[in-house]
Each structure stands twice: as structure tokens, then as C-alpha cells.
């Protein structure tokens, strides 16, 4: 009997990451990332976070902003070469009493060897989709 691979597909990896995000399980999220992973949030004016320590610090700060936060994954598209495009609706209440927030963002995730290597989040869904398509062509 042939052994099945335990390495998740890029889509499975992305779904696992969003599931962990909805649980606010930072340890699980970090376990899905390569040691030299990068989160690019420059489209939102938040900069780029390189390496697990920087990403973990940003996630801890981000989850601290919310009383609750849910990530509703609307689309997950495998563009090939480890590139996954996701359209995500984020909804939550701000911890400072600032009210309810709902927004959609485009997530572009590059995976390889069962780990997330790069994540870029875009406010403009079309721009995120175009970036994902370019990345798939270049990779």
C-alpha cells in the first residue's frame, strides 16, 4: 500500500492557517510558517515583517486590538506554483470600544514544502488578485 503524503497542499495549508486565525491560536499559525517567512502588509501602510519573531509580534498586537475577530474565507484559489489567492471578510469588535468593523481583503499566500513562505494582504481585492497572478507567473 502506497504511503500518503503528510505535506499539505497549498490550499490545505491556507485553510489551516485561517482556521487557526479564527481560534486566535498564534502557536498554530506560527507552526505553519517557514522560519524565514515574510508578511507584507505594506499595502495597508503597516510595513513588512520578516521571520517568525516579527510575524508573531505583529499577530499578538493585531489580535490584541480585537474583542473578537472572525475571518470568513470567501474564496480560496490555487494559482499554481504554491500561490494561493483568498478573498476574506474580516469582522470584529475593537477592544477600545471603537465599534464593529467589517472589511474584505485579498490575501496572497506563497507556500512551499508544506509551509507558508510569504503572505501579502491587500485592501484592494483586484490589486491583490493581480499581484497573486503575477507571483504565480514569476514563480
PDB file of C-alpha atoms in Angstrom:
ATOM      1  CA  UNK A   1       0.000   0.000   0.000  1.00  0.00           C
ATOM      2  CA  UNK A   2       1.401   3.389  -1.008  1.00  0.00           C
ATOM      3  CA  UNK A   3       2.015   5.924   1.728  1.00  0.00           C
ATOM      4  CA  UNK A   4       0.039   9.148   1.555  1.00  0.00           C
ATOM      5  CA  UNK A   5       1.907  12.425   1.748  1.00  0.00           C
ATOM      6  CA  UNK A   6       1.577  14.265   5.057  1.00  0.00           C
ATOM      7  CA  UNK A   7       2.616  17.538   3.428  1.00  0.00           C
ATOM      8  CA  UNK A   8      -0.463  19.722   2.999  1.00  0.00           C
ATOM      9  CA  UNK A   9      -1.332  21.161  -0.388  1.00  0.00           C
ATOM     10  CA  UNK A  10      -1.100  24.959  -0.605  1.00  0.00           C
ATOM     11  CA  UNK A  11      -4.899  25.239  -0.297  1.00  0.00           C
ATOM     12  CA  UNK A  12      -4.957  22.937   2.750  1.00  0.00           C
ATOM     13  CA  UNK A  13      -2.157  24.984   4.300  1.00  0.00           C
ATOM     14  CA  UNK A  14      -4.095  28.224   3.779  1.00  0.00           C
ATOM     15  CA  UNK A  15      -7.287  26.734   5.217  1.00  0.00           C
ATOM     16  CA  UNK A  16      -5.363  25.503   8.270  1.00  0.00           C
ATOM     17  CA  UNK A  17      -3.915  28.985   8.750  1.00  0.00           C
ATOM     18  CA  UNK A  18      -7.339  30.663   8.607  1.00  0.00           C
ATOM     19  CA  UNK A  19      -8.798  28.050  10.966  1.00  0.00           C
ATOM     20  CA  UNK A  20      -6.001  28.802  13.446  1.00  0.00           C
ATOM     21  CA  UNK A  21      -6.576  32.528  12.928  1.00  0.00           C
ATOM     22  CA  UNK A  22     -10.241  32.174  13.803  1.00  0.00           C
ATOM     23  CA  UNK A  23      -9.196  30.442  17.028  1.00  0.00           C
ATOM     24  CA  UNK A  24      -6.587  33.193  17.607  1.00  0.00           C
ATOM     25  CA  UNK A  25      -4.100  30.331  18.023  1.00  0.00           C
ATOM     26  CA  UNK A  26      -0.821  32.084  17.346  1.00  0.00           C
ATOM     27  CA  UNK A  27       1.256  28.966  18.085  1.00  0.00           C
ATOM     28  CA  UNK A  28      -0.659  27.010  15.434  1.00  0.00           C
ATOM     29  CA  UNK A  29      -0.316  29.865  12.938  1.00  0.00           C
ATOM     30  CA  UNK A  30       3.421  30.081  13.526  1.00  0.00           C
ATOM     31  CA  UNK A  31       3.783  26.306  13.153  1.00  0.00           C
ATOM     32  CA  UNK A  32       2.528  26.634   9.583  1.00  0.00           C
ATOM     33  CA  UNK A  33       5.263  29.145   8.605  1.00  0.00           C
ATOM     34  CA  UNK A  34       8.787  28.636   7.327  1.00  0.00           C
ATOM     35  CA  UNK A  35      11.492  30.077   9.613  1.00  0.00           C
ATOM     36  CA  UNK A  36      12.268  32.855   7.118  1.00  0.00           C
ATOM     37  CA  UNK A  37       8.630  33.653   6.298  1.00  0.00           C
ATOM     38  CA  UNK A  38       7.597  37.207   5.418  1.00  0.00           C
ATOM     39  CA  UNK A  39       4.311  39.050   5.949  1.00  0.00           C
ATOM     40  CA  UNK A  40       3.973  42.052   3.654  1.00  0.00           C
ATOM     41  CA  UNK A  41       1.367  44.494   4.947  1.00  0.00           C
ATOM     42  CA  UNK A  42       2.823  47.481   3.134  1.00  0.00           C
ATOM     43  CA  UNK A  43      -0.331  47.885   1.034  1.00  0.00           C
ATOM     44  CA  UNK A  44      -2.062  48.811   4.294  1.00  0.00           C
ATOM     45  CA  UNK A  45       0.751  51.072   5.442  1.00  0.00           C
ATOM     46  CA  UNK A  46       1.820  48.602   8.155  1.00  0.00           C
ATOM     47  CA  UNK A  47       5.191  47.546   6.764  1.00  0.00           C
ATOM     48  CA  UNK A  48       6.826  44.179   6.255  1.00  0.00           C
ATOM     49  CA  UNK A  49       7.538  41.594   8.947  1.00  0.00           C
ATOM     50  CA  UNK A  50      10.401  39.184   8.311  1.00  0.00           C
ATOM     51  CA  UNK A  51      10.972  35.996  10.297  1.00  0.00           C
ATOM     52  CA  UNK A  52       8.875  34.178  12.866  1.00  0.00           C
ATOM     53  CA  UNK A  53       9.578  36.520  15.787  1.00  0.00           C
ATOM     54  CA  UNK A  54       8.487  39.603  13.838  1.00  0.00           C
ATOM     55  CA  UNK A  55       5.363  37.892  12.495  1.00  0.00           C
ATOM     56  CA  UNK A  56       4.432  36.564  15.950  1.00  0.00           C
ATOM     57  CA  UNK A  57       4.841  40.032  17.479  1.00  0.00           C
ATOM     58  CA  UNK A  58       2.617  41.577  14.852  1.00  0.00           C
ATOM     59  CA  UNK A  59      -0.057  38.883  15.302  1.00  0.00           C
ATOM     60  CA  UNK A  60      -0.033  39.320  19.087  1.00  0.00           C
ATOM     61  CA  UNK A  61      -0.508  43.065  18.644  1.00  0.00           C
ATOM     62  CA  UNK A  62      -3.204  42.584  15.976  1.00  0.00           C
ATOM     63  CA  UNK A  63      -5.279  40.107  17.976  1.00  0.00           C
ATOM     64  CA  UNK A  64      -4.949  42.438  20.982  1.00  0.00           C
ATOM     65  CA  UNK A  65      -6.843  45.131  19.079  1.00  0.00           C
ATOM     66  CA  UNK A  66      -9.982  42.970  18.927  1.00  0.00           C
ATOM     67  CA  UNK A  67     -12.553  41.766  21.440  1.00  0.00           C
ATOM     68  CA  UNK A  68     -13.461  39.243  18.797  1.00  0.00           C
ATOM     69  CA  UNK A  69     -12.358  38.804  15.218  1.00  0.00           C
ATOM     70  CA  UNK A  70     -13.573  36.305  12.664  1.00  0.00           C
ATOM     71  CA  UNK A  71     -12.118  35.565   9.258  1.00  0.00           C
ATOM     72  CA  UNK A  72     -14.710  34.355   6.771  1.00  0.00           C
ATOM     73  CA  UNK A  73     -12.858  32.875   3.799  1.00  0.00           C
ATOM     74  CA  UNK A  74     -14.961  33.643   0.737  1.00  0.00           C
ATOM     75  CA  UNK A  75     -12.617  32.280  -1.952  1.00  0.00           C
ATOM     76  CA  UNK A  76      -9.519  30.119  -1.990  1.00  0.00           C
ATOM     77  CA  UNK A  77      -7.945  29.761  -5.429  1.00  0.00           C
ATOM     78  CA  UNK A  78      -4.826  27.724  -6.137  1.00  0.00           C
ATOM     79  CA  UNK A  79      -2.979  29.606  -8.892  1.00  0.00           C
ATOM     80  CA  UNK A  80      -0.192  27.040  -9.115  1.00  0.00           C
ATOM     81  CA  UNK A  81       3.455  27.142  -8.097  1.00  0.00           C
ATOM     82  CA  UNK A  82       2.419  27.355  -4.414  1.00  0.00           C
ATOM     83  CA  UNK A  83       0.480  30.613  -4.862  1.00  0.00           C
ATOM     84  CA  UNK A  84      -2.967  30.847  -3.280  1.00  0.00           C
ATOM     85  CA  UNK A  85      -5.340  33.801  -3.578  1.00  0.00           C
ATOM     86  CA  UNK A  86      -8.014  34.239  -0.917  1.00  0.00           C
ATOM     87  CA  UNK A  87     -10.744  36.805  -0.543  1.00  0.00           C
ATOM     88  CA  UNK A  88     -11.518  37.147   3.156  1.00  0.00           C
ATOM     89  CA  UNK A  89     -14.205  39.016   5.036  1.00  0.00           C
ATOM     90  CA  UNK A  90     -12.939  40.151   8.425  1.00  0.00           C
ATOM     91  CA  UNK A  91     -15.416  41.132  11.114  1.00  0.00           C
ATOM     92  CA  UNK A  92     -14.939  42.034  14.753  1.00  0.00           C
ATOM     93  CA  UNK A  93     -15.379  44.472  17.598  1.00  0.00           C
ATOM     94  CA  UNK A  94     -12.500  46.727  18.564  1.00  0.00           C
ATOM     95  CA  UNK A  95     -11.178  46.303  22.105  1.00  0.00           C
ATOM     96  CA  UNK A  96     -11.064  50.067  22.694  1.00  0.00           C
ATOM     97  CA  UNK A  97     -14.820  50.341  22.253  1.00  0.00           C
ATOM     98  CA  UNK A  98     -14.381  51.748  18.755  1.00  0.00           C
ATOM     99  CA  UNK A  99     -17.260  49.690  17.426  1.00  0.00           C
ATOM    100  CA  UNK A 100     -17.820  46.960  14.905  1.00  0.00           C
ATOM    101  CA  UNK A 101     -15.574  46.625  11.860  1.00  0.00           C
ATOM    102  CA  UNK A 102     -16.264  44.671   8.697  1.00  0.00           C
ATOM    103  CA  UNK A 103     -13.982  44.674   5.682  1.00  0.00           C
ATOM    104  CA  UNK A 104     -12.841  42.485   2.827  1.00  0.00           C
ATOM    105  CA  UNK A 105      -9.211  41.950   1.990  1.00  0.00           C
ATOM    106  CA  UNK A 106      -7.245  39.957  -0.531  1.00  0.00           C
ATOM    107  CA  UNK A 107      -4.694  37.545   0.910  1.00  0.00           C
ATOM    108  CA  UNK A 108      -1.895  36.278  -1.337  1.00  0.00           C
ATOM    109  CA  UNK A 109      -0.019  33.372   0.206  1.00  0.00           C
ATOM    110  CA  UNK A 110       3.011  31.573  -1.164  1.00  0.00           C
ATOM    111  CA  UNK A 111       3.650  28.132   0.237  1.00  0.00           C
ATOM    112  CA  UNK A 112       6.380  25.646  -0.312  1.00  0.00           C
ATOM    113  CA  UNK A 113       7.340  22.323   1.211  1.00  0.00           C
ATOM    114  CA  UNK A 114       4.260  22.373   3.427  1.00  0.00           C
ATOM    115  CA  UNK A 115       4.975  25.783   4.994  1.00  0.00           C
ATOM    116  CA  UNK A 116       3.898  29.358   4.357  1.00  0.00           C
ATOM    117  CA  UNK A 117       6.806  31.342   2.938  1.00  0.00           C
ATOM    118  CA  UNK A 118       5.134  34.665   2.216  1.00  0.00           C
ATOM    119  CA  UNK A 119       1.839  36.403   2.941  1.00  0.00           C
ATOM    120  CA  UNK A 120       0.731  39.710   1.436  1.00  0.00           C
ATOM    121  CA  UNK A 121      -2.577  41.329   2.347  1.00  0.00           C
ATOM    122  CA  UNK A 122      -4.266  43.900   0.116  1.00  0.00           C
ATOM    123  CA  UNK A 123      -7.132  46.277   0.817  1.00  0.00           C
ATOM    124  CA  UNK A 124      -7.996  46.384  -2.880  1.00  0.00           C
ATOM    125  CA  UNK A 125      -9.254  42.938  -3.933  1.00  0.00           C
ATOM    126  CA  UNK A 126      -8.472  43.497  -7.634  1.00  0.00           C
ATOM    127  CA  UNK A 127      -4.918  44.624  -6.833  1.00  0.00           C
ATOM    128  CA  UNK A 128      -4.416  41.559  -4.661  1.00  0.00           C
ATOM    129  CA  UNK A 129      -5.717  39.268  -7.389  1.00  0.00           C
ATOM    130  CA  UNK A 130      -3.391  40.865  -9.944  1.00  0.00           C
ATOM    131  CA  UNK A 131      -0.433  40.528  -7.556  1.00  0.00           C
ATOM    132  CA  UNK A 132      -1.264  36.849  -6.987  1.00  0.00           C
ATOM    133  CA  UNK A 133      -1.455  36.190 -10.734  1.00  0.00           C
ATOM    134  CA  UNK A 134       1.907  37.941 -11.295  1.00  0.00           C
ATOM    135  CA  UNK A 135       3.514  35.935  -8.481  1.00  0.00           C
ATOM    136  CA  UNK A 136       2.212  32.651  -9.925  1.00  0.00           C
ATOM    137  CA  UNK A 137       3.656  33.556 -13.333  1.00  0.00           C
ATOM    138  CA  UNK A 138       7.041  34.558 -11.841  1.00  0.00           C
ATOM    139  CA  UNK A 139       7.409  31.549  -9.538  1.00  0.00           C
TER     140      UNK A 139
END
